[in-house]
mmCIF file of C-alpha atoms in Angstrom:
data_model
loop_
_atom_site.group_PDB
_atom_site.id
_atom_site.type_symbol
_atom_site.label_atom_id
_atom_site.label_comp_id
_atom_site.label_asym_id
_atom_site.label_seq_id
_atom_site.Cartn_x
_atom_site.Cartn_y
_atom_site.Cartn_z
ATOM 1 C CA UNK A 1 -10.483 176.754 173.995
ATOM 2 C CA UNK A 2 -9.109 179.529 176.452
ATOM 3 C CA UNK A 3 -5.565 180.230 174.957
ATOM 4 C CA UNK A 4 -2.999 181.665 177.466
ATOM 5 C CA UNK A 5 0.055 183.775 176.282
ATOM 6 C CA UNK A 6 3.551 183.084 178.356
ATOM 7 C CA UNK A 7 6.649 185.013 177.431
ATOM 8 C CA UNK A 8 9.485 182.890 176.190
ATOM 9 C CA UNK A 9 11.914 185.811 175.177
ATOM 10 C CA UNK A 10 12.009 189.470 174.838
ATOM 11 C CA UNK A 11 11.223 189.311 171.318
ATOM 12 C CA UNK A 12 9.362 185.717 171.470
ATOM 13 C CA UNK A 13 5.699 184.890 173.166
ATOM 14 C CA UNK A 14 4.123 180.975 173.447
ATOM 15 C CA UNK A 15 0.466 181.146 172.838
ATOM 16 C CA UNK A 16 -0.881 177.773 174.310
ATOM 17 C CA UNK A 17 -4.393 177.163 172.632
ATOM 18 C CA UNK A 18 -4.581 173.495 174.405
ATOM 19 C CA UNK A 19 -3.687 171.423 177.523
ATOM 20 C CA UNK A 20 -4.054 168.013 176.200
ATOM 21 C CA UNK A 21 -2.004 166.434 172.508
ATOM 22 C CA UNK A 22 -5.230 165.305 170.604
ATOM 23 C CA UNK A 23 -5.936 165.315 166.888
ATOM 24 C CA UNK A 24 -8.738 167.398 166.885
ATOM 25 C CA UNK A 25 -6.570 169.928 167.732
ATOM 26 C CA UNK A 26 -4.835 170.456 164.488
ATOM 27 C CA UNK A 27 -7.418 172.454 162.620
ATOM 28 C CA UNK A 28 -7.600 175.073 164.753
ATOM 29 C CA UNK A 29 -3.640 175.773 165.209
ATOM 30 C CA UNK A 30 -3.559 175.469 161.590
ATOM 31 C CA UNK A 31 -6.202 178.271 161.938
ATOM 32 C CA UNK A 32 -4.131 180.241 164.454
ATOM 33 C CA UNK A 33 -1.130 179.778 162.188
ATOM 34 C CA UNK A 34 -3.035 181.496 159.334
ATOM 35 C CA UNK A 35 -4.338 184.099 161.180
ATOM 36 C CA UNK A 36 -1.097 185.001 163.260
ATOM 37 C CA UNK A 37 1.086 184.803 159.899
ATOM 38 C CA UNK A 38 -1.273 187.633 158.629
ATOM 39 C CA UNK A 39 -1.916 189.332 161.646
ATOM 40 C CA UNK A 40 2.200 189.714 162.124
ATOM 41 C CA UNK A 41 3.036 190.184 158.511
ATOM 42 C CA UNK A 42 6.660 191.355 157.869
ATOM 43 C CA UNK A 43 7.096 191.601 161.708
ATOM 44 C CA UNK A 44 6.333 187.838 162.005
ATOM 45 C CA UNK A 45 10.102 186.620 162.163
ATOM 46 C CA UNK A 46 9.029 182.876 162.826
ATOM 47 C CA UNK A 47 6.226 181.213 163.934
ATOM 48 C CA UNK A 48 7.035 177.265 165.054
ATOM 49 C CA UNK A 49 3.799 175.408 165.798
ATOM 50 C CA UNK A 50 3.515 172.278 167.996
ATOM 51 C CA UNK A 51 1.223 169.506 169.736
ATOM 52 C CA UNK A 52 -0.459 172.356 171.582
ATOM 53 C CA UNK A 53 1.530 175.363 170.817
ATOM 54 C CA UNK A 54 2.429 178.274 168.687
ATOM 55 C CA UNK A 55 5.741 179.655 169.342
ATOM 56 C CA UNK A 56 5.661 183.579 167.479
ATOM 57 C CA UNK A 57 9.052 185.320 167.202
ATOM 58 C CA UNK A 58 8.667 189.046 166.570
ATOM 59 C CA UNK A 59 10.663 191.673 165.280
ATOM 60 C CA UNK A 60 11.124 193.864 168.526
ATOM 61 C CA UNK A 61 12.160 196.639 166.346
ATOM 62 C CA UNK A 62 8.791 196.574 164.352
ATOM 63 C CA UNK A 63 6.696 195.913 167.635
ATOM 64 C CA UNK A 64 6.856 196.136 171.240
ATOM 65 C CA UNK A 65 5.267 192.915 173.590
ATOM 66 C CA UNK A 66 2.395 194.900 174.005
ATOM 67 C CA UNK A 67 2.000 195.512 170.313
ATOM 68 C CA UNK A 68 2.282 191.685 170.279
ATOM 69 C CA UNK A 69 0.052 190.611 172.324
ATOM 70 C CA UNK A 70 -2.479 192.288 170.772
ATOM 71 C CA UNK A 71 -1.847 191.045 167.550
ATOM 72 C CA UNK A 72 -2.663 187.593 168.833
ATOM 73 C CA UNK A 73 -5.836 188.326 170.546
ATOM 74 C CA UNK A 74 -7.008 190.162 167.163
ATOM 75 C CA UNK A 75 -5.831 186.974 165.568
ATOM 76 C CA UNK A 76 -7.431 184.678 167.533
ATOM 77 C CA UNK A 77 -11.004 186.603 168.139
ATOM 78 C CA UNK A 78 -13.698 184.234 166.620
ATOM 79 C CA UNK A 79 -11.140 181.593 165.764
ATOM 80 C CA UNK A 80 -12.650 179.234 163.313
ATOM 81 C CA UNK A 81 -11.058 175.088 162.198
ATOM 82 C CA UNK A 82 -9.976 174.962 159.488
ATOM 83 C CA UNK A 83 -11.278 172.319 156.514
ATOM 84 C CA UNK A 84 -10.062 168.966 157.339
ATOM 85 C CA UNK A 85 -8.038 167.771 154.966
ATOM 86 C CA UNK A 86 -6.637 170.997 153.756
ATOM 87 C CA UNK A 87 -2.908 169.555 154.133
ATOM 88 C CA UNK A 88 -1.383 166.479 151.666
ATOM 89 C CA UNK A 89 -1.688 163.133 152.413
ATOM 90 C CA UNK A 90 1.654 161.127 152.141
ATOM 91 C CA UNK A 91 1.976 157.768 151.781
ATOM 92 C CA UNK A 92 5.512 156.185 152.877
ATOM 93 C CA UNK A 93 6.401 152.427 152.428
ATOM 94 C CA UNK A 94 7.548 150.238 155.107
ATOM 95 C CA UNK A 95 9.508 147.324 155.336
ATOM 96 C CA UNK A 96 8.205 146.243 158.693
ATOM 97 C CA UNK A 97 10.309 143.859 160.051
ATOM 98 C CA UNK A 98 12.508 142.266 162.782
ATOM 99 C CA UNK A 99 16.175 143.042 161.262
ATOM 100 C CA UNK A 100 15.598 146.609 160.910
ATOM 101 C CA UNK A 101 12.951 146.682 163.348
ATOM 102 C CA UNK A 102 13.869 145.080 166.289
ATOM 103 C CA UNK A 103 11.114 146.628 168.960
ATOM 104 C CA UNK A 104 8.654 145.332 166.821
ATOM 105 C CA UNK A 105 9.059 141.992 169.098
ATOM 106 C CA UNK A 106 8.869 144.638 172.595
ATOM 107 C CA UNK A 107 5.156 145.941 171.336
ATOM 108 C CA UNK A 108 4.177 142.845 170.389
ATOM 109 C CA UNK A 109 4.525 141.786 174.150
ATOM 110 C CA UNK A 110 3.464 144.694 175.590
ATOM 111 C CA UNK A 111 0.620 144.812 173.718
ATOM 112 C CA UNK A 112 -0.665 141.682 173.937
ATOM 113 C CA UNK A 113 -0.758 141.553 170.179
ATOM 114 C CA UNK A 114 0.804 139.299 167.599
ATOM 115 C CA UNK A 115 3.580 141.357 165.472
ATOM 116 C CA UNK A 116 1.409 141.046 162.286
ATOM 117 C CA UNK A 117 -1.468 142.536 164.359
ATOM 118 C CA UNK A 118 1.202 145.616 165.594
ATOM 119 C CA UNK A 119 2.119 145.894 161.623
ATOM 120 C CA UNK A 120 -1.929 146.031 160.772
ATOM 121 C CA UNK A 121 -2.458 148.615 163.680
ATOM 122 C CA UNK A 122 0.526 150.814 162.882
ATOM 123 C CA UNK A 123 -0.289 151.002 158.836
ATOM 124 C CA UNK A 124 -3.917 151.498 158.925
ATOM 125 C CA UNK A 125 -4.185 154.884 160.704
ATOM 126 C CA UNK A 126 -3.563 157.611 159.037
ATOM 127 C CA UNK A 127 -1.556 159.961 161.149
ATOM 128 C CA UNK A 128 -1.521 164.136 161.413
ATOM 129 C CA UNK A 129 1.775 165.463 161.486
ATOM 130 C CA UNK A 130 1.651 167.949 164.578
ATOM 131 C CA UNK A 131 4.903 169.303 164.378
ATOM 132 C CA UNK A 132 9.116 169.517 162.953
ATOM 133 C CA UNK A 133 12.097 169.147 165.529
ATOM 134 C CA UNK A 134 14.819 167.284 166.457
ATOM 135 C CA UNK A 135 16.539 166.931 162.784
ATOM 136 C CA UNK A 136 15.430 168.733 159.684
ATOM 137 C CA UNK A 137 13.142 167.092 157.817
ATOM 138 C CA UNK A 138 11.786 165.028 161.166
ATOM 139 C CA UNK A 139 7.903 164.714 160.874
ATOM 140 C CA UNK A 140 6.235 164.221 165.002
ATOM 141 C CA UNK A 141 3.314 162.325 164.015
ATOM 142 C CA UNK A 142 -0.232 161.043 166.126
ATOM 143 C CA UNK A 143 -1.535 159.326 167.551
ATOM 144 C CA UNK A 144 -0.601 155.975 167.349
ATOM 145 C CA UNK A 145 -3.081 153.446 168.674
ATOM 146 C CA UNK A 146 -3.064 153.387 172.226
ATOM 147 C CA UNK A 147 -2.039 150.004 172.906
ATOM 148 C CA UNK A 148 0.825 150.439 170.510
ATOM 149 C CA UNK A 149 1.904 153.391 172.937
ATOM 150 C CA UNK A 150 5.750 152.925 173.805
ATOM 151 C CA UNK A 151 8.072 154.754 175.747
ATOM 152 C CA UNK A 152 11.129 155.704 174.799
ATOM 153 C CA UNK A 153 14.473 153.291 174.938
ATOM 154 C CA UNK A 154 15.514 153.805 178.412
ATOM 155 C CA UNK A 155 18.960 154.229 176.587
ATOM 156 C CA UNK A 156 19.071 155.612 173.173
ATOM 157 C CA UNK A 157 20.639 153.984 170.093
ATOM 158 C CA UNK A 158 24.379 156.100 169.094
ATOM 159 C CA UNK A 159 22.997 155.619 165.901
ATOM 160 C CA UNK A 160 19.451 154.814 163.867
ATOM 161 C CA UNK A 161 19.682 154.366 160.327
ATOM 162 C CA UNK A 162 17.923 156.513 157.823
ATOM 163 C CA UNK A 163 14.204 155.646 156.954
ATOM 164 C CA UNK A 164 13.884 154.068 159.980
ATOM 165 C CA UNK A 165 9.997 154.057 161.635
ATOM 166 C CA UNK A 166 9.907 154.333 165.127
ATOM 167 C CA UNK A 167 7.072 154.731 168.413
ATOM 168 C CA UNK A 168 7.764 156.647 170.959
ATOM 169 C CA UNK A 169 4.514 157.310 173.431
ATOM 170 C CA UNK A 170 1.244 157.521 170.935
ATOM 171 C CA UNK A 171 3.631 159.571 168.585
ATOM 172 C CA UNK A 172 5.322 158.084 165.450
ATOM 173 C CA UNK A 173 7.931 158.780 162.866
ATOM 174 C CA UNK A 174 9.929 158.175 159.958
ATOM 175 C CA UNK A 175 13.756 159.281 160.545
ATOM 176 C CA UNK A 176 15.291 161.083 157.691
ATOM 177 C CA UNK A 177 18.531 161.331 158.236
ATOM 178 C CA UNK A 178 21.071 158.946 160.404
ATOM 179 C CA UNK A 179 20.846 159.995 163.790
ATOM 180 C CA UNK A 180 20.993 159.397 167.477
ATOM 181 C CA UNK A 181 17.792 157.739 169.168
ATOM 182 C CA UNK A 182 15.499 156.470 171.483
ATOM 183 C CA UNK A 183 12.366 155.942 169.584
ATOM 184 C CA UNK A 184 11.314 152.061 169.115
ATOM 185 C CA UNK A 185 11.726 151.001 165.596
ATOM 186 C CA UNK A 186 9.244 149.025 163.634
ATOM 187 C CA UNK A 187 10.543 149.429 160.371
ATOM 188 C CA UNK A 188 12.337 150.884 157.943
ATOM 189 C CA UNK A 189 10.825 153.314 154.720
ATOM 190 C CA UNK A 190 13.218 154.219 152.141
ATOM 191 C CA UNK A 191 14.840 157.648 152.377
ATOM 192 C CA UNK A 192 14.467 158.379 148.845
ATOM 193 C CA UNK A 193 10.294 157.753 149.533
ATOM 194 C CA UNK A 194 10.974 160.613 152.544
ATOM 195 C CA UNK A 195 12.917 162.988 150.340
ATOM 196 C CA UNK A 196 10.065 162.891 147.566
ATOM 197 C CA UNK A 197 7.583 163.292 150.133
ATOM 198 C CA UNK A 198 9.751 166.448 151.339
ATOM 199 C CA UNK A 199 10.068 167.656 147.894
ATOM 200 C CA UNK A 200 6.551 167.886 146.925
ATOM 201 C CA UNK A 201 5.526 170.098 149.963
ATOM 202 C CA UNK A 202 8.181 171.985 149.422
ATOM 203 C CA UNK B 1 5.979 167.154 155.392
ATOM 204 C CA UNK B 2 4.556 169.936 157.584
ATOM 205 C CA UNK B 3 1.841 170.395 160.309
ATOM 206 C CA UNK B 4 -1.507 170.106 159.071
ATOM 207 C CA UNK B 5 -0.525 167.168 156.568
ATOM 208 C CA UNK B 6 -1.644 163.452 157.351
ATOM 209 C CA UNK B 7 0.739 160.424 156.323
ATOM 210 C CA UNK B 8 -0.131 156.464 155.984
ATOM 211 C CA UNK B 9 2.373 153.547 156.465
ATOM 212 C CA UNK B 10 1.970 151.184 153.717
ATOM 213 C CA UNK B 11 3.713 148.177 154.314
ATOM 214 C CA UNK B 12 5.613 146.364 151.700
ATOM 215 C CA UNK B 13 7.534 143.251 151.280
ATOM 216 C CA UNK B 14 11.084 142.897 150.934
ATOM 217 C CA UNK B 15 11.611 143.033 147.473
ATOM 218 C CA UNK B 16 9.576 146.107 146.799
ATOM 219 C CA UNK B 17 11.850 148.119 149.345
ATOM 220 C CA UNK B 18 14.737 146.835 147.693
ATOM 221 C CA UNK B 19 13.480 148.113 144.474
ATOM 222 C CA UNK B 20 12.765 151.377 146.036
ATOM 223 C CA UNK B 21 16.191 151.874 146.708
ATOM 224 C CA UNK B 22 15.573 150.827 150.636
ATOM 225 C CA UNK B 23 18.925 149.520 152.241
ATOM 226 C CA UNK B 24 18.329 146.557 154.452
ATOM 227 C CA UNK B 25 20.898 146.036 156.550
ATOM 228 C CA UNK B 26 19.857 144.816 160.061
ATOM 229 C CA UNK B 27 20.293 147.689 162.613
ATOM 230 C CA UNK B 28 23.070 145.568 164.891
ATOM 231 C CA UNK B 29 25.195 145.390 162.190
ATOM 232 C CA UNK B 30 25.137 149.794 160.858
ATOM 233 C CA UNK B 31 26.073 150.467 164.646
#
């Protein structure tokens, strides 16, 4: 691991510990994201990690970029994983199915697969969420089994109904709100099942 | 949810995501 540091705002630097989305990546951002939270302290004003990334917002009045910098190589000298399994394990139920889950058919041909064999495939990994984005609450998960690996709708749906499980690439989510989309849905969880989920890591 | 945390898909039948409260109208017709 060689991280690189590349400016994304006065006040905001990208460190980039990896070049490639893989899951054995995620104990040692959560490791960065330890480190860097303590490292910053009260001049930490967000730090928003990602498949490969750690974005760390500043307070430019409580450091200069030089001040920063430094703070992340301190943080990040003899970087250790952490545990696995140090984060909570959720479980959400699916309705997989063809009326609320209409691409279910579209991997099932791509794949080669039956749609009971796409169902089996989906459900019995369990997946690391790598990052938040795109509505609150929206968990990017990975990696979905490679010959489940989807890209997006070419045009995206106006409107994807809460709960609903989607593929898009080797990630996967659950929607929690009603939204726009492009991700291919398999199947639909129910939002109260997301909402408890968000309430006990809250 | 957040980074570092794993989730499973369990799949269920019908009638058990009713009783969780799931809605199941077909995508089409909520558009």
């Amino acid at each position: 691991m060689k991280p690189r540091i590349e400016v994304v705002a006065i006040d905001c630097l990208m460190v980039r510990l990896f070049e490639v989305i893989a899951e054995d990546n995620m104990p040692w951002m959560l490791a960065a994201t330890r480190r860097l939270r303590e490292g910053f302290g009260p001049a930490l004003v967000d730090l928003v990690p990602s498949y490969t990334t750690l974005m760390v917002h500043y307070d430019l009045l409580a450091l200069d970029p030089a001040q920063a910098r430094e703070l992340i190589a301190q943080a990040l000298k003899e970087l250790q994983p952490e545990p696995k399994g140090s984060g909570q394990c959720h479980v959400l139920p699916v309705w997989y199915d063809l009326s609320v889950g209409p691409e279910l058919a579209l991997l099932a041909q791509r794949s080669g697969l039956a749609v009971e064999e796409v169902i089996r495939r989906h459900s019995q990994h369990e997946y690391q969420v790598f990052a938040l984005g795109f509505a609150p609450g929206f968990a990017f998960m990975g990696l979905v089994d490679e010959l489940l690996a989807t890209p997006r709708l070419n045009t995206p749906r106006k409107r994807v109904a809460a709960g609903s499980v989607g593929i898009a690439e080797r990630q996967t989510a659950a929607y929690p709100v009603v939204s726009p989309g492009g991700w291919n849905l398999i199947g639909r969880t129910p939002p109260s099942c997301l909402i408890v989920s968000a309430r006990a890591t809250a | 949810m957040q980074p570092g945390d794993t989730v499973r898909y369990e799949a269920i039948s019908h009638s058990e995501f009713i009783n969780l409260g799931g809605d199941d109208t077909p995508l089409e017709a909520q558009a």
